[in-house]
Coordinates of C-alpha atoms and ligand atoms in Angstrom, one line a residue:
X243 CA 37.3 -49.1 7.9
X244 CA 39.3 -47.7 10.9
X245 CA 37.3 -46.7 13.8
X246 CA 37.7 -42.5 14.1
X247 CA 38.1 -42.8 17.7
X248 CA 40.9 -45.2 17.1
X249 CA 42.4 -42.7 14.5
X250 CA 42.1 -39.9 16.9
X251 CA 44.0 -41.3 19.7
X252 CA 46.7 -43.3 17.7
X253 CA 47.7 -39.8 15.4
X254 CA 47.8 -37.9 18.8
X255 CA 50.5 -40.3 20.2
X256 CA 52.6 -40.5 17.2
X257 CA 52.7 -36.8 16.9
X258 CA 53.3 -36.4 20.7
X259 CA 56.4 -39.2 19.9
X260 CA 57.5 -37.0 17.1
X261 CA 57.3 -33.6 18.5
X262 CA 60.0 -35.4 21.1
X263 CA 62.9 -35.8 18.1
X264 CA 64.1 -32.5 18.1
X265 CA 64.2 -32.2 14.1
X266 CA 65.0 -28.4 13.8
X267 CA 66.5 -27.4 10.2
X268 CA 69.7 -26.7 10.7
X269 CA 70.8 -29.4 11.0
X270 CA 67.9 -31.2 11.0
X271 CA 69.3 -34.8 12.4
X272 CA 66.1 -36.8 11.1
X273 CA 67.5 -39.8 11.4
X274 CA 65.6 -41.4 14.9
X275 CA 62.5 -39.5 13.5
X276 CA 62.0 -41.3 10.5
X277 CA 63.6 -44.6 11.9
X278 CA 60.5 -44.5 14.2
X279 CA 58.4 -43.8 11.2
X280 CA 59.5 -46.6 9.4
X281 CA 59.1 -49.0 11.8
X282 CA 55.3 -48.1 12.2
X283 CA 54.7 -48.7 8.6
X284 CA 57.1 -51.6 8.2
X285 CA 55.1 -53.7 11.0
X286 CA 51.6 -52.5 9.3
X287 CA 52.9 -54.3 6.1
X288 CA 54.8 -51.1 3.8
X289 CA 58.0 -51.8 2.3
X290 CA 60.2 -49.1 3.3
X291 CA 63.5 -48.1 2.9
X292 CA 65.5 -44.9 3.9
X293 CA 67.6 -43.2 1.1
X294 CA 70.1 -40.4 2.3
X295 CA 71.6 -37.8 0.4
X296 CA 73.8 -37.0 3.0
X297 CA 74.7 -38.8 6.5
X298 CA 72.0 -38.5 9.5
X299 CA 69.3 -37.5 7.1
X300 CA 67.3 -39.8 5.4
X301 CA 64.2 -39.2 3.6
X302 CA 61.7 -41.9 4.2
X303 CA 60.1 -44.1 1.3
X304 CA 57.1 -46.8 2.3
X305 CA 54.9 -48.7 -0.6
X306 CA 52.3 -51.3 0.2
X307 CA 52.2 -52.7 -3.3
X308 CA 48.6 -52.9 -4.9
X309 CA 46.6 -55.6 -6.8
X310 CA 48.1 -53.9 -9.9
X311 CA 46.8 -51.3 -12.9
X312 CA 45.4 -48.4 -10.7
X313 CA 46.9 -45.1 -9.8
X314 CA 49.9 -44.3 -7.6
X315 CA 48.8 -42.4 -4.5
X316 CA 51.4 -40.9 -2.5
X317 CA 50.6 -39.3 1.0
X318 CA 53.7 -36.3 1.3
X319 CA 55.1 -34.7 4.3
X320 CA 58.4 -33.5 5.8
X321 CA 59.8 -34.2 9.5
X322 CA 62.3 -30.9 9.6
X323 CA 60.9 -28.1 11.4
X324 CA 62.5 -24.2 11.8
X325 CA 63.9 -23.4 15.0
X326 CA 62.4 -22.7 18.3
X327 CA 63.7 -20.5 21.5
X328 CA 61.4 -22.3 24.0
X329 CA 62.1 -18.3 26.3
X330 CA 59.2 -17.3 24.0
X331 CA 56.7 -20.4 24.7
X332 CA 54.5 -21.2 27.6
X333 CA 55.5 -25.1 27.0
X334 CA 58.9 -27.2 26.3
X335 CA 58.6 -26.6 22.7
X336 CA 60.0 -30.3 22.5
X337 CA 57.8 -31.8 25.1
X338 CA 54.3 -33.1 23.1
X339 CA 52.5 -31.8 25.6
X340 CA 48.9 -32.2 25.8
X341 CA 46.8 -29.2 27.2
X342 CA 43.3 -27.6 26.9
X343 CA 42.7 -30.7 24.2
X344 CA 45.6 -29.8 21.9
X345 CA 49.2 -31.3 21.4
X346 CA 51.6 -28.9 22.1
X347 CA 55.2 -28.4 20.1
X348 CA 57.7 -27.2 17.9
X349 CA 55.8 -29.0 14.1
X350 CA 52.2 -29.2 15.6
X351 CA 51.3 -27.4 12.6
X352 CA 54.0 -27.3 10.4
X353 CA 53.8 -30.0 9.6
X354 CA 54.5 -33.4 12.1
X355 CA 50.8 -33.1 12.3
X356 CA 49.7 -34.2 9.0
X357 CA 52.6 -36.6 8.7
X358 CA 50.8 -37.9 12.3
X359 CA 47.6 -38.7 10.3
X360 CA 48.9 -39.8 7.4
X361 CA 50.9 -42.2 8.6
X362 CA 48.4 -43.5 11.0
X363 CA 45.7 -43.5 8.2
X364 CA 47.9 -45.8 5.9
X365 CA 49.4 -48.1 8.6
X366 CA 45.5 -48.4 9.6
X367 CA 44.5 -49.4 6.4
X368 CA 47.1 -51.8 5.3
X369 CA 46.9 -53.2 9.3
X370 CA 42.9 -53.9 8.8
X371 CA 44.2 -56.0 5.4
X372 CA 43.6 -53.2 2.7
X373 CA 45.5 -53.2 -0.2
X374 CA 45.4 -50.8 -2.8
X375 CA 44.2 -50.8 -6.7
X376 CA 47.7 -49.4 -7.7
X377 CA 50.2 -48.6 -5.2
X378 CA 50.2 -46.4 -1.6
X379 CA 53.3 -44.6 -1.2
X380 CA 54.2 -42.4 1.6
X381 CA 57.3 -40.2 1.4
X382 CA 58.5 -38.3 4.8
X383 CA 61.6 -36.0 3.6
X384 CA 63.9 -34.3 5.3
X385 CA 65.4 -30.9 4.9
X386 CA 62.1 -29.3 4.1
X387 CA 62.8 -26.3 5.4
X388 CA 65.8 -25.2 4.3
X389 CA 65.5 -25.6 0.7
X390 CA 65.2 -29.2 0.4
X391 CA 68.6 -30.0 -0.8
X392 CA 69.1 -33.3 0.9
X393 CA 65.2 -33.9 0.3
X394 CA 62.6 -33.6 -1.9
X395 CA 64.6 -32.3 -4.7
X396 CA 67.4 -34.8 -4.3
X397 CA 64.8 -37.4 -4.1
X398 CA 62.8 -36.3 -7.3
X399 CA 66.6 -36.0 -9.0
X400 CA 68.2 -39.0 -8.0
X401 CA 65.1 -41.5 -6.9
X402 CA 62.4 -40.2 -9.6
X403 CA 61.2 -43.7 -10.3
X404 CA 61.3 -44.6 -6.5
X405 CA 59.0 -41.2 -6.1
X406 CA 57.2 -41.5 -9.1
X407 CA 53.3 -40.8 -8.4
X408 CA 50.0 -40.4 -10.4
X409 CA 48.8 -38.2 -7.1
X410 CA 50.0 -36.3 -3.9
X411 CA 48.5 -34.6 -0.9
X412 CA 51.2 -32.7 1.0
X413 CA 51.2 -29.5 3.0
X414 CA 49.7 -25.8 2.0
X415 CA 46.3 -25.7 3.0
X416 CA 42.8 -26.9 4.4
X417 CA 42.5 -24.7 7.7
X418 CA 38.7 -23.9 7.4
X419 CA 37.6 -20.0 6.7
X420 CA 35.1 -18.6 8.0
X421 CA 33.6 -15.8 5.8
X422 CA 30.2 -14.2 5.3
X423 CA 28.1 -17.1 7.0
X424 CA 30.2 -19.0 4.7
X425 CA 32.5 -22.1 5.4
X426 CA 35.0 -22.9 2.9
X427 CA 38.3 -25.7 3.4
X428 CA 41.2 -24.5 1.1
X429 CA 43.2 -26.8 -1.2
X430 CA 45.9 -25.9 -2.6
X431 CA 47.0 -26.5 -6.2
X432 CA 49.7 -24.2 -7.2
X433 CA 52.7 -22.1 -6.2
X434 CA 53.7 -18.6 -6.8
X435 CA 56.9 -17.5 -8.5
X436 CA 60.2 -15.8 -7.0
X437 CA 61.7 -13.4 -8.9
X438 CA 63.5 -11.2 -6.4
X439 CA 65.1 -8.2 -7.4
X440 CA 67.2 -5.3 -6.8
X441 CA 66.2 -2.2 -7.7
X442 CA 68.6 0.5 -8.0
X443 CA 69.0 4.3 -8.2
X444 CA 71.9 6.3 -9.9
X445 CA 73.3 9.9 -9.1
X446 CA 76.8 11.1 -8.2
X447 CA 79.1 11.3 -5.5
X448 CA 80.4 14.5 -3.3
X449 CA 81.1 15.4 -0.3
X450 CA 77.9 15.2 2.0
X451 CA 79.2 19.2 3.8
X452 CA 77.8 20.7 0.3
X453 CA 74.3 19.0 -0.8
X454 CA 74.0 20.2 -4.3
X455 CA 77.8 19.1 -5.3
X456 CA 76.8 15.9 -6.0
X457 CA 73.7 14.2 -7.1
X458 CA 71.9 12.0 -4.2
X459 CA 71.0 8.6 -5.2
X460 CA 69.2 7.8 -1.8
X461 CA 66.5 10.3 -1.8
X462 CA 65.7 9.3 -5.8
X463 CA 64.6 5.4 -4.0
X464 CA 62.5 7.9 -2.0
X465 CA 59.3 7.9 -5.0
X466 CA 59.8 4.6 -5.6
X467 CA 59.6 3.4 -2.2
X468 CA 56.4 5.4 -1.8
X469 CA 55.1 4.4 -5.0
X470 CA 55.0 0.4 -3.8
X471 CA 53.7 1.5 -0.4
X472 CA 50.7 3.1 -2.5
X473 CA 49.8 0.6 -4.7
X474 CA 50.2 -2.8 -5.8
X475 CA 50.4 -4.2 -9.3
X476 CA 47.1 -4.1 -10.8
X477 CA 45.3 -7.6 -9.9
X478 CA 45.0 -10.1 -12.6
X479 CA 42.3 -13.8 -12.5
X480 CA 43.9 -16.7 -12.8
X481 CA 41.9 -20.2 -11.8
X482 CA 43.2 -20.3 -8.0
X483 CA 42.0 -17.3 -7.3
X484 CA 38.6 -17.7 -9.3
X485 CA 37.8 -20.3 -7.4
X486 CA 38.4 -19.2 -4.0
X487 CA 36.2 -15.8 -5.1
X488 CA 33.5 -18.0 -5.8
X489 CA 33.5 -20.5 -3.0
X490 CA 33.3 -17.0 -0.5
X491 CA 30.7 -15.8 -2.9
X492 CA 32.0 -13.1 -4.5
X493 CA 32.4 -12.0 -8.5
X494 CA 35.4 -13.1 -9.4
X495 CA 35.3 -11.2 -13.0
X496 CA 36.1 -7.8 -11.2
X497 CA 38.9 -8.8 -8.8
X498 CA 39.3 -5.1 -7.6
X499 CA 35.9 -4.9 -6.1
X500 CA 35.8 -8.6 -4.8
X501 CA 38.8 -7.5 -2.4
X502 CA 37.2 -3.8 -1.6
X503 CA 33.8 -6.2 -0.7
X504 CA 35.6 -8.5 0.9
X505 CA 37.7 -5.5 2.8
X506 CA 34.3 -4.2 4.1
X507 CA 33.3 -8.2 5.3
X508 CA 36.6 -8.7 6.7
X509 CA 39.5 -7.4 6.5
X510 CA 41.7 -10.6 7.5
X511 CA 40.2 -12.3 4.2
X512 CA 41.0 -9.6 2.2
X513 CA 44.6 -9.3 3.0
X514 CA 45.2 -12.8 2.6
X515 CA 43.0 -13.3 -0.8
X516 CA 44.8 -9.9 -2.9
X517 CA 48.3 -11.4 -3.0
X518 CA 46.9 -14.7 -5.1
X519 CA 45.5 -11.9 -7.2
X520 CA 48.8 -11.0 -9.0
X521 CA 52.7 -9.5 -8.8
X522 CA 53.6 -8.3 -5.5
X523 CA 56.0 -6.0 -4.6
X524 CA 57.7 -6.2 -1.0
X525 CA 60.7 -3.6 -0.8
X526 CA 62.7 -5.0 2.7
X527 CA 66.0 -4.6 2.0
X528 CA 68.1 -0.9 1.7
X529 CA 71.5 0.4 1.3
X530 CA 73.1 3.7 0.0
X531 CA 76.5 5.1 0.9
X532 CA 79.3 3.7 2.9
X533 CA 80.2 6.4 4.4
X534 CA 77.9 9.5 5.9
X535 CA 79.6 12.2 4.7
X536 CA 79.2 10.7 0.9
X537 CA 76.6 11.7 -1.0
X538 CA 75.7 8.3 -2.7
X539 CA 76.2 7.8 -6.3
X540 CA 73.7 4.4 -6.0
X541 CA 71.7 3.4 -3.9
X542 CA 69.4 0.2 -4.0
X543 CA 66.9 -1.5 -2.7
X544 CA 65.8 -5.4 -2.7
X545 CA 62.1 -6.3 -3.4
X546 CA 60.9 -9.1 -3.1
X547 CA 58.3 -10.1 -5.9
X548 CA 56.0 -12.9 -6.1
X549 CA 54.2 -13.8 -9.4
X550 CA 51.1 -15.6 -9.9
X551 CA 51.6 -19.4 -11.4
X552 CA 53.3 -20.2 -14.7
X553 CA 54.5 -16.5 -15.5
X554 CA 58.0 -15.1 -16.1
X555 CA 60.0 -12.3 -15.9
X556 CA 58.3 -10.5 -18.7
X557 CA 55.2 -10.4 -17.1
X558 CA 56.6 -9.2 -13.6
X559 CA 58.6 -6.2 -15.7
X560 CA 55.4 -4.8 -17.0
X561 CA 53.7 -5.0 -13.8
X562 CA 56.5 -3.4 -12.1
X563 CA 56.8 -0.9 -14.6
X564 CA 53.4 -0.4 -13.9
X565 CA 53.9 0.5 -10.2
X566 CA 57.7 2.6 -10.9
X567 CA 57.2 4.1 -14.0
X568 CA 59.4 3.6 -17.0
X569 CA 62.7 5.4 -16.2
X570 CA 64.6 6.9 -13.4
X571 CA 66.0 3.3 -12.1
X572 CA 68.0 0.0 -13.0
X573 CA 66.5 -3.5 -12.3
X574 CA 68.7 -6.8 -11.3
X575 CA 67.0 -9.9 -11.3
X576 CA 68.1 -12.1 -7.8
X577 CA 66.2 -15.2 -7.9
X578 CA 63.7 -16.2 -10.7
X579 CA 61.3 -19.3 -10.2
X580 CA 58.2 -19.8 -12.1
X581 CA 55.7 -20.6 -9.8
X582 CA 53.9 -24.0 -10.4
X583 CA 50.3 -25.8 -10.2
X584 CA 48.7 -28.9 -10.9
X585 CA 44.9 -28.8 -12.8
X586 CA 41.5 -28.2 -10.1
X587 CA 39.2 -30.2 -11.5
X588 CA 41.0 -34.1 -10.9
X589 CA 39.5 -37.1 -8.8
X590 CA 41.9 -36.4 -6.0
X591 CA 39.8 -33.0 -6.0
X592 CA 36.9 -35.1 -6.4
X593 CA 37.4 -37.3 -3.6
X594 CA 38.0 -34.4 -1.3
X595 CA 35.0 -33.1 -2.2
X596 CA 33.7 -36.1 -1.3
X597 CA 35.2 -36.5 1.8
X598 CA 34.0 -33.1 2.6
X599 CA 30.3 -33.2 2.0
X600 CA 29.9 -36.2 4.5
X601 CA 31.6 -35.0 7.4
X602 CA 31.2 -31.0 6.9
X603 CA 28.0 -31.2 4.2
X604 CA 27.5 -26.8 4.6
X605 CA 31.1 -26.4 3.9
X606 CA 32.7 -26.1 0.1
X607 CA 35.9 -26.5 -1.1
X608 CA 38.1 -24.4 -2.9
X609 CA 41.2 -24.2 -4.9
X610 CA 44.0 -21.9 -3.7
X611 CA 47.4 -21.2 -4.4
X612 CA 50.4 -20.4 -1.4
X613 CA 52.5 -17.4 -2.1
X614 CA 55.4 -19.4 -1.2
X615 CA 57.0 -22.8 -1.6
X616 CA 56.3 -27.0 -0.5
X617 CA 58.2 -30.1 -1.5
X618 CA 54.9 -30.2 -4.2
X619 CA 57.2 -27.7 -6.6
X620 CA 60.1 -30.7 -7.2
X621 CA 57.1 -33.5 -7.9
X622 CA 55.4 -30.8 -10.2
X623 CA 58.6 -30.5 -11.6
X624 CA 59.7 -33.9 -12.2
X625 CA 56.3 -35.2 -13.0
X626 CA 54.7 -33.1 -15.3
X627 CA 51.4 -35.4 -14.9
X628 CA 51.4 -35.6 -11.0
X629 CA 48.5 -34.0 -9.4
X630 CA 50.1 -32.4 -6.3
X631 CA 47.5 -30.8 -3.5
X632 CA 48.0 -29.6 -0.4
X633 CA 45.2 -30.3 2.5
X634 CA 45.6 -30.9 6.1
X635 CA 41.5 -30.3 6.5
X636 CA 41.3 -28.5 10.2
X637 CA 38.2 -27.2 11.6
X638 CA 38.5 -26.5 15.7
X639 CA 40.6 -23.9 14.6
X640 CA 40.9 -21.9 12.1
X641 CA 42.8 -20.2 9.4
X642 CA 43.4 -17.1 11.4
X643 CA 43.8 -18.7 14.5
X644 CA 46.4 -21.3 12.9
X645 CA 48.4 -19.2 10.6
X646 CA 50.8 -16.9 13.4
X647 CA 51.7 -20.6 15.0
X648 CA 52.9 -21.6 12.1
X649 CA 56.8 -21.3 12.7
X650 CA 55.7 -19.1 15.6
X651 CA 55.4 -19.5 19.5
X652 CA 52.9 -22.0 21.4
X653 CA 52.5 -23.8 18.0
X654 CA 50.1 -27.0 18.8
X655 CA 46.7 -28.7 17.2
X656 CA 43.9 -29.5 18.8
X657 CA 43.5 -33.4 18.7
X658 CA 39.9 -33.1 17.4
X659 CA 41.7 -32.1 14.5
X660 CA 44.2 -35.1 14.3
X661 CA 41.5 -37.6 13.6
X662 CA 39.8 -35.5 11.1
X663 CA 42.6 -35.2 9.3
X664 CA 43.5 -38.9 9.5
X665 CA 39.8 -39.6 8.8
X666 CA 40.5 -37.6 5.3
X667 CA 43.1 -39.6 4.6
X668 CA 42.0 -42.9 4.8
X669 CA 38.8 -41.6 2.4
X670 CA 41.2 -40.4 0.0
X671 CA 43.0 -43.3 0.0
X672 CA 40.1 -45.5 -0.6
X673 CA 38.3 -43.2 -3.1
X674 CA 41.0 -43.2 -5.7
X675 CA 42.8 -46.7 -4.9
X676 CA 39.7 -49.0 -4.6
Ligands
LIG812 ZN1 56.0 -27.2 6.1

């Protein structure tokens, strides 16, 4: 069993290391990155190999073969980050520097961090002579960040039986929240769906000199545009969502006054927990007339629309119908992805639960989905049977405190952190490949 001290200090100085490859998406440029990786696991005893879907950006694979017939356990992460303009930090965004007990750097959070601990966690293991019931695989990809082209989703397509797993703990949640007295660590088990559209009004065209001449197709978005900043789709239960309600002690049966309670308790939570309850509607894009003395004969706007797990385009047309009305507009469809999950009730669930009760015994656990998207979608995909979770457990700070760093200024972790999270890791591992 590694030492938690030991875990501690040997995550904090491969993250300071990788913090130092600049690995910002575009390009990207992982290649010294995940060399570096796989010579840590390669000396601890993985088999590793690096598989590139184009030059200078390979996606890391490491197995330490089992004693055969368990489960495959694969710990996920990806070494790309978004950009950084180090004029807005207080620190070299590049430099891993450690200050007021944190590490400091562009992928503290998102997400060198976790692959930090979970790299440490299995190259402690398999260095101390453990060897797993099935197989411990860890995948680093690249190109995370930008849509995963040269990553997870070439990986899944081309290298599914190299990438093949039973169970997978990536990124997407386990920042603690604070609520009510309560303490509750996130994992996250599903995805929601894109389906971005344009939404379009229609009129005629006339010279802008004499109003009434034509028929203005920019002041018709004006309802429309006032009608999503007044409401939201009506919110809907889904299993996510019900068990997050729960685990912060609220009735999830009546969604509408669980998120006017939890309004009143805190209005951070609230925010956060109404968009797992259903469609959203986020108009941010507008044009009208090329020129301004043309009345516009269209004009349009793009909203973007996220919708809960495993529903499609029908289901987001009736909820926008709901918020627009029935006429008065056109609809174009931009982007449609059905949003994904894997099952709550698993033993990786179990064995974070487990995990969780001896180092935090107050604190539960709950299911939640992301509104956006993590490599997990292209496993989900590919592997109808893989359970995919995200949890990167954190308790020195939390949710609130983490989410702005995330892609944001001054990102950086506080090493307390580190080992917890590598401390989770080498549970999990043992739990469900002993
Ligand atoms: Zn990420």
């Amino acid at each position: 069993m590694p030492e938690p001290a030991q875990l501690e200090r040997r995550t904090t100085e491969l993250l300071q290391r990788l913090i130092r490859f600049n690995t910002v998406n575009p390009p990207g440029n992982e290649q010294a990155a995940q060399e570096f990786l796989r010579d840590t696991l390669a000396t601890a005893g993985f088999e590793c190999e690096l598989l590139s879907a184009i030059e200078g950006r390979p996606n890391l694979i490491a197995r330490l073969p089992g004693r055969g017939g368990g489960p495959i356990l694969c710990l996920c992460g990806h070494v790309d980050t978004v950009l950084a303009d180090p004029a807005d930090w207080s620190v070299d965004p590049w430099s891993g520097e450690l200050k007021d007990d944190c590490v400091w750097g562009r992928g503290a959070l998102d997400m060198k961090s976790q692959v930090a601990a979970e790299v440490v966690a299995a190259a402690s293991l398999a260095e101390e002579g453990w060897r797993p019931s099935g197989e411990l695989l860890v995948v680093i990809t690249a190109d995370e960040e930008a849509g995963a082209e040269f990553g997870a989703q070439w990986l899944c397509n081309e290298h599914a039986d190299k990438v093949r797993c039973d169970y997978m703990v990536n990124e997407g949640a386990g920042e603690i929240l604070h609520f009510d007295g309560r303490r509750v660590y996130g994992v996250c088990v599903a995805e929601k769906g894109v389906f971005r559209f344009t939404l379009t009004t229609h009129g005629e065209a006339g010279h802008a000199s004499i109003p009434r001449i034509g028929d203005n197709a920019l002041t018709k978005l004006a309802p429309l545009l006032q009608a999503m900043r007044d409401r939201q789709p009506s919110l809907e239960l889904s299993p996510e969502p019900e068990s997050l309600l729960t685990a912060l002690g609220m009735d999830p049966s009546d969604p509408e006054t669980a998120v006017r309670e939890a309004a009143k308790t805190d209005p951070r939570v609230a925010v956060l927990v109404e968009p797992l309850l259903g469609v959203t509607l986020t108009p941010t894009m507008a044009r009208a007339s090329d020129k301004i003395n043309v009345i516009p004969a269209q004009a349009s706007v793009k909203v973007d629309c996220r919708v809960p797990p495993g529903l499609g385009q029908d289901h987001a047309l009736v909820k926008i119908r709901e918020v627009l009305g029935e006429d008065g507009w056109s609809i174009e469809f931009d982007e449609q992805v059905v949003g994904n999950r894997s099952p709550i009730e698993t033993p990786l669930m179990d064995a974070i639960r487990g995990w969780v009760g001896q180092v935090d015994s107050e604190a539960a656990v709950a299911a939640t989905s992301l509104p956006g998207f993590t490599d997990s979608r292209w496993w989900r995909e590919a592997f109808p049977e893989c359970v995919a979770y995200g949890f990167f457990p954190q308790r020195q700070m939390d949710m609130f405190e983490a989410a702005p760093l995330v892609h944001g200024a001054d990102e950086r972790v506080p090493v307390a952190d580190l080992g917890f999270a590598a401390n989770a890791y080498v549970h999990i591992c043992q739990e469900l490949l002993s």
